Short mmCIF file of C-alpha atoms in Angstrom, two decimals:
data_model
loop_
_atom_site.label_atom_id
_atom_site.label_comp_id
_atom_site.label_asym_id
_atom_site.label_seq_id
_atom_site.Cartn_x
_atom_site.Cartn_y
_atom_site.Cartn_z
CA MET D 126 103.65 114.96 -6.62
CA SER D 127 102.04 111.82 -7.98
CA ASP D 128 100.58 111.79 -11.50
CA LEU D 129 98.22 109.00 -10.53
CA ASP D 130 94.52 109.54 -10.22
CA PRO D 131 93.99 110.03 -6.46
CA LYS D 132 91.76 106.94 -6.28
CA ASP D 133 94.44 104.85 -7.98
CA GLU D 134 97.02 106.32 -5.64
CA LEU D 135 94.84 105.37 -2.67
CA VAL D 136 95.13 101.71 -3.67
CA THR D 137 98.94 101.88 -3.57
CA HIS D 138 98.80 102.92 0.12
CA LEU D 139 96.53 100.08 1.24
CA PRO D 140 99.28 97.66 2.39
CA ALA D 141 100.78 100.41 4.60
CA LEU D 142 97.33 101.42 5.82
CA ARG D 143 96.60 97.83 6.82
CA ALA D 144 99.96 97.53 8.59
CA PHE D 145 99.12 100.68 10.51
CA ALA D 146 95.64 99.33 11.34
CA LEU D 147 97.07 96.04 12.60
CA SER D 148 99.71 97.73 14.71
CA LEU D 149 97.19 100.17 16.15
CA THR D 150 94.37 97.73 16.92
CA ARG D 151 96.39 94.51 17.49
CA ASN D 152 93.23 92.71 16.38
CA ARG D 153 92.76 91.42 12.83
CA ALA D 154 88.95 91.75 12.75
CA THR D 155 89.01 95.28 14.19
CA ALA D 156 91.85 96.27 11.84
CA ASP D 157 89.85 95.07 8.83
CA ASP D 158 86.73 96.93 9.98
CA MET D 159 88.80 100.08 10.43
CA MET D 160 90.31 99.58 6.97
CA GLN D 161 86.92 99.26 5.32
CA ASP D 162 85.58 102.37 7.07
CA ALA D 163 88.70 104.35 6.19
CA VAL D 164 88.70 103.31 2.53
CA LEU D 165 84.98 104.08 2.20
CA LYS D 166 85.39 107.47 3.87
CA ALA D 167 88.47 108.39 1.85
CA TRP D 168 86.90 107.31 -1.44
CA SER D 169 83.71 109.27 -0.88
CA ASN D 170 85.60 112.34 0.37
CA MET D 171 88.30 112.32 -2.28
CA ASP D 172 87.30 115.86 -3.29
CA LYS D 173 88.56 116.99 0.14
CA TYR D 174 92.02 115.54 -0.48
CA LYS D 175 94.46 118.22 -1.59
CA PRO D 176 96.58 116.92 -4.49
CA GLY D 177 100.28 117.28 -3.80
CA THR D 178 99.88 116.70 -0.08
CA ASN D 179 100.79 113.44 1.63
CA MET D 180 97.99 110.98 0.85
CA ARG D 181 99.40 108.32 3.17
CA ALA D 182 99.27 110.78 6.07
CA TRP D 183 95.70 111.70 5.11
CA LEU D 184 94.64 108.02 5.03
CA PHE D 185 96.38 107.19 8.30
CA THR D 186 94.66 110.17 9.94
CA ILE D 187 91.23 109.02 8.75
CA LEU D 188 91.88 105.52 10.06
CA ARG D 189 93.20 106.58 13.47
CA ASN D 190 90.36 109.07 13.97
CA ASN D 191 87.85 106.30 13.15
CA TYR D 192 89.59 103.96 15.56
CA TYR D 193 89.64 106.33 18.52
CA SER D 194 86.13 107.53 17.78
CA SER D 195 84.75 103.98 17.78
CA ARG D 196 86.71 103.19 20.95
CA ARG D 197 85.12 106.19 22.65
CA LYS D 198 81.65 105.18 21.45
CA LEU D 199 82.12 101.71 22.87
CA ASN D 200 83.56 103.33 26.00
CA ARG D 201 86.47 100.93 25.84
CA GLU D 202 89.74 101.82 27.44
CA VAL D 203 91.29 98.44 26.71
CA ALA D 204 91.27 96.99 23.21
CA ASP D 205 90.46 93.39 22.38
CA ILE D 206 93.82 91.97 21.45
CA ASP D 207 94.08 88.79 19.42
CA ASN D 208 97.85 88.88 18.92
CA ALA D 209 97.36 89.78 15.25
CA PHE D 210 100.64 91.60 15.56
CA SER D 211 102.84 88.85 16.98
CA ASP D 212 101.00 86.13 15.06
CA THR D 213 102.27 87.49 11.77
CA LEU D 214 105.28 85.24 12.07
CA SER D 215 104.41 82.25 9.95
CA VAL D 216 107.11 79.95 11.28
CA LYS D 217 108.15 79.05 14.78
CA PRO D 218 111.25 80.82 16.04
CA ASP D 219 114.17 78.76 14.82
CA HIS D 220 117.19 80.87 15.63
CA ASP D 221 118.25 83.85 17.69
CA GLY D 222 117.06 86.39 15.15
CA ARG D 223 113.56 84.97 15.07
CA LEU D 224 113.44 84.70 18.83
CA GLN D 225 114.52 88.31 19.20
CA MET D 226 111.94 89.44 16.66
CA MET D 227 109.21 87.60 18.55
CA ASP D 228 110.38 89.22 21.79
CA PHE D 229 110.31 92.59 20.10
CA LYS D 230 106.76 92.12 18.83
CA VAL D 231 105.49 90.94 22.19
CA ALA D 232 107.12 93.93 23.90
CA PHE D 233 105.78 96.32 21.26
CA GLN D 234 102.24 95.02 21.81
CA GLN D 235 102.49 95.97 25.45
CA LEU D 236 103.04 99.67 24.76
CA ALA D 237 100.22 102.16 25.32
CA ASP D 238 98.22 103.09 22.20
CA GLU D 239 99.73 106.56 21.89
CA HIS D 240 103.27 105.22 22.27
CA ARG D 241 102.77 102.40 19.76
CA GLU D 242 101.24 104.83 17.33
CA ALA D 243 104.08 107.35 17.75
CA LEU D 244 106.75 104.72 17.12
CA ILE D 245 104.98 103.32 14.06
CA LEU D 246 104.51 106.77 12.53
CA VAL D 247 107.99 108.10 13.23
CA GLY D 248 110.18 105.01 13.60
CA ALA D 249 108.65 102.66 11.04
CA SER D 250 106.74 104.81 8.53
CA GLY D 251 109.27 107.62 8.38
CA PHE D 252 106.91 110.52 9.04
CA SER D 253 108.55 113.63 10.44
CA TYR D 254 107.78 114.58 14.04
CA ASP D 255 105.81 117.55 12.69
CA ASP D 256 103.69 115.40 10.35
CA ALA D 257 103.11 112.72 12.97
CA ALA D 258 102.10 115.37 15.50
CA GLU D 259 99.64 116.91 13.06
CA MET D 260 98.16 113.48 12.27
CA CYS D 261 97.61 112.81 15.98
CA GLY D 262 96.40 116.33 16.77
CA VAL D 263 99.17 117.08 19.27
CA ALA D 264 102.14 119.46 19.49
CA THR D 265 105.46 118.42 17.95
CA GLY D 266 107.04 118.39 21.41
CA THR D 267 104.36 115.98 22.63
CA MET D 268 105.08 113.65 19.73
CA LYS D 269 108.82 113.73 20.48
CA SER D 270 108.09 112.98 24.11
CA ARG D 271 105.84 110.03 23.14
CA VAL D 272 108.52 108.56 20.88
CA ASN D 273 111.15 108.93 23.61
CA ARG D 274 108.90 107.35 26.23
CA ALA D 275 108.00 104.51 23.88
CA ARG D 276 111.68 103.81 23.19
CA ALA D 277 112.44 103.95 26.92
CA LYS D 278 109.64 101.47 27.65
CA LEU D 279 110.85 99.08 24.94
CA THR D 280 114.40 99.43 26.28
CA GLU D 281 113.11 98.44 29.71
CA LEU D 282 110.92 95.55 28.49
CA LEU D 283 113.69 94.11 26.31
CA GLN D 284 116.39 94.90 28.88
CA LEU D 285 118.41 96.65 26.20
CA ASN D 286 120.36 98.61 28.80
CA ASP D 287 122.02 95.36 29.74
CA ASP D 288 125.26 95.34 27.70
CA ASP D 289 125.15 91.58 27.18
CA VAL D 290 121.59 91.73 25.84
CA LEU D 291 122.49 94.53 23.46
CA GLU D 292 125.50 92.61 22.13
CA LEU D 293 123.24 89.60 21.51
CA THR D 294 120.50 91.64 19.90
CA ASP D 295 123.01 93.41 17.64
CA ALA D 296 124.12 90.04 16.29
CA ALA D 297 120.54 88.80 16.04
CA THR D 298 119.38 91.98 14.33
CA MET D 299 122.10 91.67 11.75
CA ALA D 300 121.07 88.06 11.18
CA VAL D 301 117.50 89.16 10.44
CA VAL D 302 117.87 92.63 8.96
CA GLY D 303 120.92 91.70 6.94
CA SER D 304 119.24 88.72 5.29
CA PRO D 305 119.14 89.20 1.50
CA ASN D 306 115.72 87.53 1.44
CA LEU D 307 114.10 90.15 3.60
CA PRO D 308 113.22 93.75 2.75
CA SER D 309 115.47 96.31 4.42
CA MET A 295 131.16 108.74 30.04
CA THR A 296 128.45 110.86 28.50
CA SER A 297 129.81 109.97 25.08
CA ASP A 298 129.64 106.26 25.95
CA ASN A 299 126.06 106.69 27.09
CA ASP A 300 125.18 108.61 23.92
CA HIS A 301 126.74 105.87 21.81
CA LYS A 302 124.82 103.19 23.68
CA GLN A 303 121.57 105.13 23.35
CA GLN A 304 122.19 105.47 19.61
CA ARG A 305 122.68 101.72 19.32
CA ILE A 306 119.48 101.07 21.26
CA ASP A 307 117.50 103.55 19.14
CA HIS A 308 118.96 102.00 15.98
CA PHE A 309 118.03 98.50 17.16
CA ILE A 310 114.46 99.60 17.92
CA ASP A 311 114.01 101.44 14.61
CA GLN A 312 115.42 98.54 12.55
CA ASN A 313 113.04 96.13 14.26
CA LEU A 314 110.11 98.49 13.83
CA LYS A 315 110.78 98.76 10.09
CA LYS A 316 111.10 95.00 9.83
CA VAL A 317 107.82 94.39 11.69
CA PHE A 318 105.97 97.05 9.68
CA SER A 319 107.32 95.59 6.44
CA GLU A 320 106.08 92.12 7.44
CA LEU A 321 102.64 93.54 8.21
CA GLU A 322 102.55 95.31 4.84
CA GLN A 323 103.03 91.94 3.16
CA ASP A 324 100.06 90.40 4.99
CA LYS A 325 97.38 89.27 2.51
CA MET A 326 94.83 91.98 1.78
CA PRO A 327 91.42 90.81 3.06
CA ASP A 328 88.85 89.86 0.43
CA GLU A 329 86.41 92.36 1.96
CA ILE A 330 88.69 95.25 1.00
CA ILE A 331 89.19 93.95 -2.54
CA ASP A 332 85.43 93.50 -2.88
CA LEU A 333 84.78 96.97 -1.48
CA LEU A 334 87.13 98.53 -4.04
CA SER A 335 85.34 96.69 -6.85
CA VAL A 336 81.99 98.01 -5.66
CA LEU A 337 83.31 101.58 -5.34
CA ARG A 338 84.84 101.47 -8.82
CA ALA A 339 81.61 100.07 -10.29
CA GLN A 340 79.64 102.87 -8.62
CA ASP A 341 82.00 105.46 -10.09
CA GLU A 342 81.61 103.95 -13.56
CA GLU A 343 77.83 104.00 -13.17
CA LEU A 344 77.87 107.65 -12.14
CA LYS A 345 80.13 108.52 -15.08
CA ALA A 346 77.81 106.74 -17.50
CA LYS A 347 74.80 108.66 -16.20
CA LYS A 348 76.48 112.04 -16.75
#
């Protein structure tokens, strides 16, 4: 349990909240609008936050509910995508690792909302299947199924079932992930 | 055969998860928009004002 004042703790989760917003919306302007709404809502409803529970999960839930609610209001099935996700690379691909990472981002952007969200929550943010399911308002089995389907789709898009591709990506992944200059 | 397939699936899942973490980490390092910083300043000022009134 954090000893921080909940409002101070909220600030520590903002980088992760923004990463979640960008990966969910794939649009920088929409992500920033969602962030502002979520921060405002969380701040003014801080009395509803239960100390000792997972604040990051609470914040992510507020943001995703805002996002889907505004999508429904606008009656939009397809989001406006401005490549905010794949544009986060500041340099042009200059070796295999960079190229593979770009491929990965482009493939990830093509996943359905619920699959992208499931992978980000479970695969990247480290939430348990139970927590991720609760955040998305679905059963744990549904969340597991979404993660599996998302992985299967990425496997197909990146042709990871091809042994040669996997050998190449293993080497490329090590080149990127194993770099001492990058966070693990 | 099944074991080979399991091993391959594990490698694929590992590759996907490592890339996901890397991408998410990059996004976390994206510069926080000024609007959010400004909003936090306003919210903190409002809280201080409310405290002072009590």
